[in-house]
């Protein structure tokens, strides 16, 4: 019979050993999140669609084209979460955390969903790890968040990483900038792509972000956000820069770096990595001092980043995979009972054990132990059952030892060295 089902387009199974990369990225991220004293938040994958429309804003690709949106049986319009920040803010407000202790440092790791046209390296379900800091407007929070991002990306040995940094101002100074930018863009409309022509009215800063060559050339002389910062934004940016300099955190100022999301303010940053000649963002972040307010809370400055786990996985080497410490080769039912008991003892001593059930002969079990890259095998055959012994064999060099139950763990430890 033909296979009847396959995974939904853009939704991937992540199998061993590839899953090892994901586990590695997650565990390195968790390690640093913990060291920087961030606490985990797990929000649902499904939210009211309005949360994202409100926060991310119309005029963005995410809301216009990419939301995984549907009406459920109760007539409610829901969306699979396209990103992690809006749900975190929703949770922050829903649980009145702003009224208990406004300063919070949260992290999340989990799947996100965008209904993009499937293409290489783009998935409809993908994974992000990210942080959100609520309640601090001090630029040193920005510095620490950037250092945290750098720690994770460096520890994962992602090659060719560049940190790009910009400031996009605040509601006091941005309107002036946007007016200048719009008038500049209106003068060059014939040189812009169709998307950018629309963006002039809906989200003009996004035009600077367009990756099409024509648009990039046409906007080369566009006004720069950094030339229009008010004194507060300007002081914030300069403290941020001198702090990063003092801490020897490398970065380049990129005045084209803008966020397509309306709630971002001041600091924006991106970690890009070179992949096949192209620079791809692996991590993006920034300040969003106005999002909590926008969603109904008190004014609460905030900053965060999100890291693309698939994108990083594509750029790192496979971490070393270890086979089981011990593969048991029990040849009879009685031997299997004994193997399970012994495996339990070894597992309690942190030794990974697998027991050969699926194969019938010692030879086929040995082949399986080899395939699994086991370090040792324990053979429990007729002889061993008769005299209560165990034959332990190290596969790397064939060293073999006959031991009993009492001395097994000792022998396994000796042979592990
Ligand atoms: Zn400002
Ligand atoms: Zn364009």
mmCIF file with all atom_site columns, N, CA, C and O and ligand atoms in Angstrom, residues 167-175 228-234 266 290, ligand 1:
data_model
loop_
_atom_site.group_PDB
_atom_site.id
_atom_site.type_symbol
_atom_site.label_atom_id
_atom_site.label_alt_id
_atom_site.label_comp_id
_atom_site.label_asym_id
_atom_site.label_entity_id
_atom_site.label_seq_id
_atom_site.pdbx_PDB_ins_code
_atom_site.Cartn_x
_atom_site.Cartn_y
_atom_site.Cartn_z
_atom_site.occupancy
_atom_site.B_iso_or_equiv
_atom_site.pdbx_formal_charge
_atom_site.auth_seq_id
_atom_site.auth_comp_id
_atom_site.auth_asym_id
_atom_site.auth_atom_id
_atom_site.pdbx_PDB_model_num
ATOM   1  N  N   . UNK A 1 167 ? 20.475 53.188 15.441 1.00 0.00 ? 167 UNK A N   1
ATOM   2  C  CA  . UNK A 1 167 ? 19.426 53.724 16.303 1.00 0.00 ? 167 UNK A CA  1
ATOM   3  C  C   . UNK A 1 167 ? 18.358 54.338 15.402 1.00 0.00 ? 167 UNK A C   1
ATOM   4  O  O   . UNK A 1 167 ? 18.680 55.083 14.470 1.00 0.00 ? 167 UNK A O   1
ATOM   5  N  N   . UNK A 1 168 ? 17.120 53.993 15.664 1.00 0.00 ? 168 UNK A N   1
ATOM   6  C  CA  . UNK A 1 168 ? 16.036 54.491 14.806 1.00 0.00 ? 168 UNK A CA  1
ATOM   7  C  C   . UNK A 1 168 ? 15.179 55.531 15.519 1.00 0.00 ? 168 UNK A C   1
ATOM   8  O  O   . UNK A 1 168 ? 14.078 55.855 15.078 1.00 0.00 ? 168 UNK A O   1
ATOM   9  N  N   . UNK A 1 169 ? 15.699 56.063 16.632 1.00 0.00 ? 169 UNK A N   1
ATOM   10 C  CA  . UNK A 1 169 ? 15.006 57.185 17.272 1.00 0.00 ? 169 UNK A CA  1
ATOM   11 C  C   . UNK A 1 169 ? 13.761 56.801 18.045 1.00 0.00 ? 169 UNK A C   1
ATOM   12 O  O   . UNK A 1 169 ? 13.506 55.624 18.305 1.00 0.00 ? 169 UNK A O   1
ATOM   13 N  N   . UNK A 1 170 ? 12.984 57.812 18.404 1.00 0.00 ? 170 UNK A N   1
ATOM   14 C  CA  . UNK A 1 170 ? 11.814 57.604 19.260 1.00 0.00 ? 170 UNK A CA  1
ATOM   15 C  C   . UNK A 1 170 ? 10.649 58.420 18.701 1.00 0.00 ? 170 UNK A C   1
ATOM   16 O  O   . UNK A 1 170 ? 10.819 59.154 17.732 1.00 0.00 ? 170 UNK A O   1
ATOM   17 N  N   . UNK A 1 171 ? 9.477  58.327 19.310 1.00 0.00 ? 171 UNK A N   1
ATOM   18 C  CA  . UNK A 1 171 ? 8.334  59.100 18.782 1.00 0.00 ? 171 UNK A CA  1
ATOM   19 C  C   . UNK A 1 171 ? 8.577  60.612 18.774 1.00 0.00 ? 171 UNK A C   1
ATOM   20 O  O   . UNK A 1 171 ? 7.880  61.349 18.065 1.00 0.00 ? 171 UNK A O   1
ATOM   21 N  N   . UNK A 1 172 ? 9.559  61.086 19.538 1.00 0.00 ? 172 UNK A N   1
ATOM   22 C  CA  . UNK A 1 172 ? 9.838  62.526 19.511 1.00 0.00 ? 172 UNK A CA  1
ATOM   23 C  C   . UNK A 1 172 ? 10.616 62.919 18.258 1.00 0.00 ? 172 UNK A C   1
ATOM   24 O  O   . UNK A 1 172 ? 10.359 63.963 17.663 1.00 0.00 ? 172 UNK A O   1
ATOM   25 N  N   . UNK A 1 173 ? 11.575 62.085 17.859 1.00 0.00 ? 173 UNK A N   1
ATOM   26 C  CA  . UNK A 1 173 ? 12.425 62.481 16.727 1.00 0.00 ? 173 UNK A CA  1
ATOM   27 C  C   . UNK A 1 173 ? 12.102 61.756 15.430 1.00 0.00 ? 173 UNK A C   1
ATOM   28 O  O   . UNK A 1 173 ? 12.413 62.247 14.348 1.00 0.00 ? 173 UNK A O   1
ATOM   29 N  N   . UNK A 1 174 ? 11.463 60.613 15.489 1.00 0.00 ? 174 UNK A N   1
ATOM   30 C  CA  . UNK A 1 174 ? 11.258 59.863 14.258 1.00 0.00 ? 174 UNK A CA  1
ATOM   31 C  C   . UNK A 1 174 ? 10.327 60.541 13.248 1.00 0.00 ? 174 UNK A C   1
ATOM   32 O  O   . UNK A 1 174 ? 10.568 60.442 12.042 1.00 0.00 ? 174 UNK A O   1
ATOM   33 N  N   . UNK A 1 175 ? 9.252  61.198 13.714 1.00 0.00 ? 175 UNK A N   1
ATOM   34 C  CA  . UNK A 1 175 ? 8.372  61.846 12.721 1.00 0.00 ? 175 UNK A CA  1
ATOM   35 C  C   . UNK A 1 175 ? 9.113  62.809 11.790 1.00 0.00 ? 175 UNK A C   1
ATOM   36 O  O   . UNK A 1 175 ? 8.832  62.858 10.601 1.00 0.00 ? 175 UNK A O   1
ATOM   37 N  N   . UNK A 1 228 ? 19.058 62.328 12.684 1.00 0.00 ? 228 UNK A N   1
ATOM   38 C  CA  . UNK A 1 228 ? 17.832 62.998 13.148 1.00 0.00 ? 228 UNK A CA  1
ATOM   39 C  C   . UNK A 1 228 ? 17.481 62.673 14.591 1.00 0.00 ? 228 UNK A C   1
ATOM   40 O  O   . UNK A 1 228 ? 16.386 62.959 15.047 1.00 0.00 ? 228 UNK A O   1
ATOM   41 N  N   . UNK A 1 229 ? 18.416 62.049 15.331 1.00 0.00 ? 229 UNK A N   1
ATOM   42 C  CA  . UNK A 1 229 ? 18.100 61.647 16.708 1.00 0.00 ? 229 UNK A CA  1
ATOM   43 C  C   . UNK A 1 229 ? 17.948 62.872 17.618 1.00 0.00 ? 229 UNK A C   1
ATOM   44 O  O   . UNK A 1 229 ? 18.717 63.824 17.514 1.00 0.00 ? 229 UNK A O   1
ATOM   45 N  N   . UNK A 1 230 ? 16.950 62.814 18.512 1.00 0.00 ? 230 UNK A N   1
ATOM   46 C  CA  . UNK A 1 230 ? 16.811 63.879 19.515 1.00 0.00 ? 230 UNK A CA  1
ATOM   47 C  C   . UNK A 1 230 ? 17.929 63.718 20.553 1.00 0.00 ? 230 UNK A C   1
ATOM   48 O  O   . UNK A 1 230 ? 18.657 62.725 20.538 1.00 0.00 ? 230 UNK A O   1
ATOM   49 N  N   . UNK A 1 231 ? 18.045 64.659 21.461 1.00 0.00 ? 231 UNK A N   1
ATOM   50 C  CA  . UNK A 1 231 ? 19.191 64.620 22.379 1.00 0.00 ? 231 UNK A CA  1
ATOM   51 C  C   . UNK A 1 231 ? 19.152 63.370 23.272 1.00 0.00 ? 231 UNK A C   1
ATOM   52 O  O   . UNK A 1 231 ? 20.190 62.773 23.565 1.00 0.00 ? 231 UNK A O   1
ATOM   53 N  N   . UNK A 1 232 ? 17.949 62.960 23.675 1.00 0.00 ? 232 UNK A N   1
ATOM   54 C  CA  . UNK A 1 232 ? 17.865 61.771 24.544 1.00 0.00 ? 232 UNK A CA  1
ATOM   55 C  C   . UNK A 1 232 ? 18.291 60.515 23.782 1.00 0.00 ? 232 UNK A C   1
ATOM   56 O  O   . UNK A 1 232 ? 19.075 59.697 24.274 1.00 0.00 ? 232 UNK A O   1
ATOM   57 N  N   . UNK A 1 233 ? 17.770 60.369 22.561 1.00 0.00 ? 233 UNK A N   1
ATOM   58 C  CA  . UNK A 1 233 ? 18.134 59.203 21.739 1.00 0.00 ? 233 UNK A CA  1
ATOM   59 C  C   . UNK A 1 233 ? 19.622 59.222 21.413 1.00 0.00 ? 233 UNK A C   1
ATOM   60 O  O   . UNK A 1 233 ? 20.287 58.183 21.393 1.00 0.00 ? 233 UNK A O   1
ATOM   61 N  N   . UNK A 1 234 ? 20.120 60.404 21.146 1.00 0.00 ? 234 UNK A N   1
ATOM   62 C  CA  . UNK A 1 234 ? 21.514 60.545 20.781 1.00 0.00 ? 234 UNK A CA  1
ATOM   63 C  C   . UNK A 1 234 ? 22.428 60.170 21.950 1.00 0.00 ? 234 UNK A C   1
ATOM   64 O  O   . UNK A 1 234 ? 23.433 59.471 21.776 1.00 0.00 ? 234 UNK A O   1
ATOM   65 N  N   . UNK A 1 266 ? 14.781 53.411 19.166 1.00 0.00 ? 266 UNK A N   1
ATOM   66 C  CA  . UNK A 1 266 ? 16.220 53.524 19.467 1.00 0.00 ? 266 UNK A CA  1
ATOM   67 C  C   . UNK A 1 266 ? 17.036 52.343 18.928 1.00 0.00 ? 266 UNK A C   1
ATOM   68 O  O   . UNK A 1 266 ? 17.137 52.137 17.751 1.00 0.00 ? 266 UNK A O   1
ATOM   69 N  N   . UNK A 1 290 ? 7.720  51.021 23.225 1.00 0.00 ? 290 UNK A N   1
ATOM   70 C  CA  . UNK A 1 290 ? 6.309  51.450 23.113 1.00 0.00 ? 290 UNK A CA  1
ATOM   71 C  C   . UNK A 1 290 ? 5.321  50.317 22.928 1.00 0.00 ? 290 UNK A C   1
ATOM   72 O  O   . UNK A 1 290 ? 4.137  50.538 22.759 1.00 0.00 ? 290 UNK A O   1
HETATM 73 ZN ZN1 . LIG B 2 .   ? 14.372 60.504 20.059 1.00 0.00 ? 1   LIG B ZN1 1
#
